[in-house]
Tab-separated table of C-alpha atoms in Angstrom:
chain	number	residue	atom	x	y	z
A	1	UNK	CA	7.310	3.133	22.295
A	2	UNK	CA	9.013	3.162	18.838
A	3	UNK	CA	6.817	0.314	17.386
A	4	UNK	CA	3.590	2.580	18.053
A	5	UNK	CA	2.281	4.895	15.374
A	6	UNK	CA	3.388	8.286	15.392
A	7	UNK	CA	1.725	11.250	13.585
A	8	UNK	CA	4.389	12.709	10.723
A	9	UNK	CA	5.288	16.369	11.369
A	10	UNK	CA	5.903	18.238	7.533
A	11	UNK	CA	9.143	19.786	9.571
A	12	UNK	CA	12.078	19.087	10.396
A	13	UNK	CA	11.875	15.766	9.793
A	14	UNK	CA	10.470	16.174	6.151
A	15	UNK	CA	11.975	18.287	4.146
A	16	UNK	CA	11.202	18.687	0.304
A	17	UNK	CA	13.677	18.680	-2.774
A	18	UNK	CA	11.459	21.227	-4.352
A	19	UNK	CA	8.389	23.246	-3.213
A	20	UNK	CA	6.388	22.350	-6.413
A	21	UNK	CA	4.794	19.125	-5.281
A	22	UNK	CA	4.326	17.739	-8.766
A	23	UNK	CA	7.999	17.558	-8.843
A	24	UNK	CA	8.613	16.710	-5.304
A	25	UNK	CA	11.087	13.583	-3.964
A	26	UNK	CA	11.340	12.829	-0.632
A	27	UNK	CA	13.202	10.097	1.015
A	28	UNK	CA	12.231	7.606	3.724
A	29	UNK	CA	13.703	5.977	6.938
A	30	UNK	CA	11.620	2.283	6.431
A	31	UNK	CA	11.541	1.484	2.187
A	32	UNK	CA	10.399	-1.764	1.880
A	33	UNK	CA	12.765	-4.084	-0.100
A	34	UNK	CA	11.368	-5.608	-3.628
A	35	UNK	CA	13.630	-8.244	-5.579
A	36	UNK	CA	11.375	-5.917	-8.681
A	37	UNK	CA	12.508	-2.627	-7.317
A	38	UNK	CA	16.110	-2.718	-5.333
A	39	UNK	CA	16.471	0.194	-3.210
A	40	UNK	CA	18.994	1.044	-0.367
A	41	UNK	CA	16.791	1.583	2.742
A	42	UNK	CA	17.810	4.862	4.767
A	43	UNK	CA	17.843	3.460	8.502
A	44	UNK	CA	17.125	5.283	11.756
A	45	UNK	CA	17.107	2.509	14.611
A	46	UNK	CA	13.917	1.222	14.786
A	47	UNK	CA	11.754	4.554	14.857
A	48	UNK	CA	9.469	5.070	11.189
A	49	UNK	CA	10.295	8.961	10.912
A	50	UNK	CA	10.548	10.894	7.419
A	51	UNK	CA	13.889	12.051	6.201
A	52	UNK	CA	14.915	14.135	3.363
A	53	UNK	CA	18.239	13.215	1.419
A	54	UNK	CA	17.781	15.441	-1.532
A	55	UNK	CA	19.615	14.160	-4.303
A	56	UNK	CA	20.873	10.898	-3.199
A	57	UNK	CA	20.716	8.242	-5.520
A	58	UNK	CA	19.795	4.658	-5.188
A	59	UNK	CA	21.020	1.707	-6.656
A	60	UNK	CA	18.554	1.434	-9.321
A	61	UNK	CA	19.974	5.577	-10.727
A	62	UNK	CA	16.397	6.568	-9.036
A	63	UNK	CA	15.838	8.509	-6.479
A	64	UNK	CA	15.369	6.542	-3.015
A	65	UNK	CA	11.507	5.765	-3.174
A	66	UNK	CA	9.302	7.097	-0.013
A	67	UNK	CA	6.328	5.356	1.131
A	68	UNK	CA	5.673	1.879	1.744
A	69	UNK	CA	2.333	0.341	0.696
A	70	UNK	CA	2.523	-3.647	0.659
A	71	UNK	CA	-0.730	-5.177	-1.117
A	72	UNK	CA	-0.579	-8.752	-0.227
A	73	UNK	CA	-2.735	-12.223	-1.285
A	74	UNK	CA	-1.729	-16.069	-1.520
A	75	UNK	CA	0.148	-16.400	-4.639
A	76	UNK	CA	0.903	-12.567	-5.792
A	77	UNK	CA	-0.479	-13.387	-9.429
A	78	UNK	CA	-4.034	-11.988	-8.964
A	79	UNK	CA	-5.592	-10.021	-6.200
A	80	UNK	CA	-2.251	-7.915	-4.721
A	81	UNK	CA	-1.085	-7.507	-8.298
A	82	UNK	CA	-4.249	-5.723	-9.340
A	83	UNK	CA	-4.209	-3.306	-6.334
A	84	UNK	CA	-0.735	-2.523	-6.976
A	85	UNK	CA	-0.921	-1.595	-10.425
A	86	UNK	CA	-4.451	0.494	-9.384
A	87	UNK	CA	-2.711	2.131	-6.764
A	88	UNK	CA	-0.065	3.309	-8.853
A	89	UNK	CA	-2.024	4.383	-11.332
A	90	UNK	CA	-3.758	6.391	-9.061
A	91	UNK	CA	-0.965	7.582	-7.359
A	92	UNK	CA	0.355	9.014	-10.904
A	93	UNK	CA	-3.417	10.449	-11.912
A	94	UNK	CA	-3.636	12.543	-8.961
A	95	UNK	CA	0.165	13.249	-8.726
A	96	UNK	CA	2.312	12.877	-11.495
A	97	UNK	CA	5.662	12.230	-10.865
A	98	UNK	CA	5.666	12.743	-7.583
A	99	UNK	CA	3.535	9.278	-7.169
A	100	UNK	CA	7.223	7.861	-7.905
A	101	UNK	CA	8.511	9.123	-4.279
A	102	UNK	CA	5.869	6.589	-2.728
A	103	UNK	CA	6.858	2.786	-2.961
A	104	UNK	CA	4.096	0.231	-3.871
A	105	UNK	CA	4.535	-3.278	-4.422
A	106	UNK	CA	3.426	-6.934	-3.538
A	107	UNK	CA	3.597	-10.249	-2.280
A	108	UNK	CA	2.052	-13.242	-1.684
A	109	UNK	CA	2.071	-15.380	1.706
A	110	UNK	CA	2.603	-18.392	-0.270
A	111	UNK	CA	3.450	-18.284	-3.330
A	112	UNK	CA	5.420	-19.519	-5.922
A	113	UNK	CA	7.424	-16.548	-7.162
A	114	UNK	CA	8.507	-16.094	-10.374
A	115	UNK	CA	5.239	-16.709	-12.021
A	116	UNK	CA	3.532	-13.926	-14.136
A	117	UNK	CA	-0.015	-12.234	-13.342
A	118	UNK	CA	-2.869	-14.684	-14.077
A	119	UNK	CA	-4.617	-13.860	-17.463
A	120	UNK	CA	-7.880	-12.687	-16.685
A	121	UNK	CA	-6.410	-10.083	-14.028
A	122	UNK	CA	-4.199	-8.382	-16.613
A	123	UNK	CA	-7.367	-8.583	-18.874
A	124	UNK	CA	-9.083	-6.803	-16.172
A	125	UNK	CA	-6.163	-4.324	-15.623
A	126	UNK	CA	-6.115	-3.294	-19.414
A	127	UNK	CA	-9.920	-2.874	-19.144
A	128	UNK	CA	-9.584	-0.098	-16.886
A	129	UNK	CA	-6.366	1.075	-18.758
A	130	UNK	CA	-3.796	0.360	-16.088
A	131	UNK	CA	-0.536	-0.900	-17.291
A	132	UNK	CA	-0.044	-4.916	-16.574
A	133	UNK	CA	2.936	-5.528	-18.065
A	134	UNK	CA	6.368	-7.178	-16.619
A	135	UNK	CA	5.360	-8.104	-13.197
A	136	UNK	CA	6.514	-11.257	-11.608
A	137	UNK	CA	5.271	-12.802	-8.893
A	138	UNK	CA	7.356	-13.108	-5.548
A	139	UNK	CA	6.942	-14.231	-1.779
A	140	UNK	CA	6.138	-11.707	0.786
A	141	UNK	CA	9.365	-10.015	2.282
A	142	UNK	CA	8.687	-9.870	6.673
A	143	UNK	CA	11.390	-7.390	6.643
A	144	UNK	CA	9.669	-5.101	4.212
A	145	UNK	CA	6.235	-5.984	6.106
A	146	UNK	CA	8.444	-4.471	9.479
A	147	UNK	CA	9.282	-0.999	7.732
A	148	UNK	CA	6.229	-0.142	5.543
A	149	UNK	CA	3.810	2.280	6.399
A	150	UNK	CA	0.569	0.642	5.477
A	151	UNK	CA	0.132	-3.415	4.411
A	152	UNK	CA	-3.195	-3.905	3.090
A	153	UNK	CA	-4.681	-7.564	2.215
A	154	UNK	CA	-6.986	-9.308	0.495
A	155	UNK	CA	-8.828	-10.852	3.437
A	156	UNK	CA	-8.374	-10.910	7.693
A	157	UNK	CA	-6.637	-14.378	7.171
A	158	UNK	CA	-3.517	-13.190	5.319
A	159	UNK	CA	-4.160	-9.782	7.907
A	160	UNK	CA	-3.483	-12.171	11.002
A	161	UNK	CA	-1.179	-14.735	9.241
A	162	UNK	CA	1.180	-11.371	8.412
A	163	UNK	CA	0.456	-9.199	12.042
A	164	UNK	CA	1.311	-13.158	14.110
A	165	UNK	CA	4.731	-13.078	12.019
A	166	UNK	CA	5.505	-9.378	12.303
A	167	UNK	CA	3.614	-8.369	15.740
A	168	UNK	CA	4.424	-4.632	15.181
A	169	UNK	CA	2.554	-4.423	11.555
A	170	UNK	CA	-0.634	-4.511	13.543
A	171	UNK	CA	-1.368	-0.801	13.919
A	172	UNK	CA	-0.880	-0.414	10.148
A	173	UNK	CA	-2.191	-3.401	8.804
A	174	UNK	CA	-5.797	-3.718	7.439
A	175	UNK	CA	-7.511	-5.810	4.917
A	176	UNK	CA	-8.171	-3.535	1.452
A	177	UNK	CA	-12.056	-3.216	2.513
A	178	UNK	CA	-11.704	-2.378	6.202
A	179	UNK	CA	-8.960	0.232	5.574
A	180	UNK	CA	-11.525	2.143	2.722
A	181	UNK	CA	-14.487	1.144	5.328
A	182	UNK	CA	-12.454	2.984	8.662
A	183	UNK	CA	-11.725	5.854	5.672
A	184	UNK	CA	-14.895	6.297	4.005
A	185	UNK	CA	-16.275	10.129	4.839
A	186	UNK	CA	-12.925	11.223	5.543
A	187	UNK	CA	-11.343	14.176	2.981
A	188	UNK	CA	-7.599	15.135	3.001
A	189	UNK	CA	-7.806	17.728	5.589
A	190	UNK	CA	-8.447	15.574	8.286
A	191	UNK	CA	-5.445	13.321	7.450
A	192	UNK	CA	-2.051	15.053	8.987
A	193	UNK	CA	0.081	15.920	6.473
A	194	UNK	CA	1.274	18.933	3.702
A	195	UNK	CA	1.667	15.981	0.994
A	196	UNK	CA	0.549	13.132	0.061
A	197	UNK	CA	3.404	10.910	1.227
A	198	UNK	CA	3.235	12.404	4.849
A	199	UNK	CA	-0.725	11.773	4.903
A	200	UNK	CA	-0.262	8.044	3.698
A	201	UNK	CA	2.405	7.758	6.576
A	202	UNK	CA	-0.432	9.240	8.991
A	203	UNK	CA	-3.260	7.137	7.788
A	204	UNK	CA	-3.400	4.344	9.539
A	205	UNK	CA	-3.307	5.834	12.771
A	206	UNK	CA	-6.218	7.722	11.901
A	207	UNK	CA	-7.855	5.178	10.898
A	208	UNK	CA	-7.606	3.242	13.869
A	209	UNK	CA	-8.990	6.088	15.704
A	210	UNK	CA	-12.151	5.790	13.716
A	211	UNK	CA	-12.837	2.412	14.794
A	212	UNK	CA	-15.281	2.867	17.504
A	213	UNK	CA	-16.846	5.537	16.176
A	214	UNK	CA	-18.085	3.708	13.095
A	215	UNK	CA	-20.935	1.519	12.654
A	216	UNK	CA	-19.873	-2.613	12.329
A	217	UNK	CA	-19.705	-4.410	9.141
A	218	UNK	CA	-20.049	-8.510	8.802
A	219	UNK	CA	-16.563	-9.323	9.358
A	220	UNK	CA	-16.846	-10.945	5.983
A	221	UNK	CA	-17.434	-8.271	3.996
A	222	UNK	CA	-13.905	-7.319	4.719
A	223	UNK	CA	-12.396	-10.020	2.388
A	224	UNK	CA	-11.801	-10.545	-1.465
A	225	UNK	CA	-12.437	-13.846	-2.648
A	226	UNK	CA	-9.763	-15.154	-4.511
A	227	UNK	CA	-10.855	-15.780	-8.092
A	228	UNK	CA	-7.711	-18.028	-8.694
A	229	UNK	CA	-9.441	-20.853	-10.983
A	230	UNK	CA	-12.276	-19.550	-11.477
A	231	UNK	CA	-14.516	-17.578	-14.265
A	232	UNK	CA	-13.660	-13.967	-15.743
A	233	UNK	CA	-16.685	-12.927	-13.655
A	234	UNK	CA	-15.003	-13.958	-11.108
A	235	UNK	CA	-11.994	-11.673	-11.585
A	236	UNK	CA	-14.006	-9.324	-12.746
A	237	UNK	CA	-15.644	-9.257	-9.355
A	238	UNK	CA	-12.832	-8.924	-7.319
A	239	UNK	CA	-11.186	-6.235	-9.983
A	240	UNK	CA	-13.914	-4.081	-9.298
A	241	UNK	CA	-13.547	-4.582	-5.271
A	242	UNK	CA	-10.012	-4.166	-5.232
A	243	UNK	CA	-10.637	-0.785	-7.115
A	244	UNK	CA	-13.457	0.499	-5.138
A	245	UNK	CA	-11.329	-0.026	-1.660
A	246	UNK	CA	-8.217	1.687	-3.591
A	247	UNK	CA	-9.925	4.520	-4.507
A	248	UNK	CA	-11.173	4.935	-1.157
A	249	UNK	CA	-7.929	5.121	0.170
A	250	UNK	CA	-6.588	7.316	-2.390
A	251	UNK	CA	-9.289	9.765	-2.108
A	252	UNK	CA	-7.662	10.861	1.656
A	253	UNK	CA	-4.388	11.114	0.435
């Protein structure tokens, strides 16, 4: 069935612009839209499959961004704002520019848009040295939620809220502490995929396979509490969760 996971094949479906992967762009059939970063989506029915469009342009003068990583909350001024800037700063650390050919943004299930991040998460985003600067908050986007590759959340709640809107986001949607729990152990080499863009793509299906092989958390231990209102500790707290379940994910891609 198209809505099921499928395992990313390097070729002929993927090709690269160049073999150098630190200069690598690749193009993807399911971008999710972002009112912060407009891109033409490449379509393909309803199938996610790679495609390569080397030198095509978007709208934006970028190249069309690959990928699809959705970090959601409530309001999209705290928790999914920090693990989108982390990501992408960890995305650039390991891989330079060619962490720009993998899309990463936000969203919040509630809202309001158009507010900026809350002050005590960009104080805890320039404490770890990750840029913080010109975001804006905005609603989550179903559409996008239908063609990303992985949606990760702050707790099960927004998880089910987003998979009983958009039924086929359940095989690749996880809270940010089950995905890097189902990943932990894990190295790049069991992940299909040459790059790093084909092994995000892959990852949630090999996640899922991991599921009842692993030993069960508390079910609670899966969420970030939102520190919305409360203390810099607070923030501080979920900073360094967000981070920890990040890196975990980054680490097998």
């Amino acid at each position: 069935m198209d809505d099921e996971p499928q395992l990313v094949q390097s070729a002929p479906a993927l090709a690269a612009v160049s073999l150098d992967e630190s200069a690598t762009v690749f193009t993807c059939a399911n971008v999710p839209y972002s009112s912060r970063m407009v891109r033409r989506p490449l379509r393909s029915g309803n199938r996610r499959r790679w495609v390569s469009s080397p030198g095509a342009e978007g709208e934006d003068g970028g190249k069309f961004a690959m990928g699809g990583v959705i970090h959601v909350c409530t309001g999209n001024q705290a928790r999914s704002p920090m693990a989108e800037r982390l990501m992408e700063e960890g995305l650039r650390h390991r891989y330079g520019r060619a962490a720009e050919s993998i899309f990463v943004t936000s969203g919040g299930t509630q809202g309001p848009p158009g507010r900026p991040m809350q002050p005590f998460a960009i104080a805890e985003l320039e404490h770890r040295g990750v840029p913080a600067d010109h975001f804006v908050s905005q609603l989550l986007d179903l559409q996008a939620v239908a063609r990303a590759h992985l949606v990760l959340t702050a707790t099960r709640q927004h998880r089910d809220e987003i998979v009983a809107q958009v039924p086929q986001a359940l095989p690749f949607t996880f809270t940010w502490r089950e995905l890097a729990w189902l990943v932990t152990g894990l190295t790049p080499g069991e992940v299909p995929g040459r790059y790093a863009v084909e092994r995000l793509a892959n990852l949630p299906l090999v996640a899922k396979q991991r599921r009842g092989y692993l030993q069960p958390l508390p079910p609670d231990l899966f969420d970030i509490a939102d520190p919305m209102g409360g203390t810099r500790q607070d923030y501080r707290v979920a900073a360094d969760q967000i981070e920890e379940a990040v890196e975990a994910v980054l680490r097998v891609v």
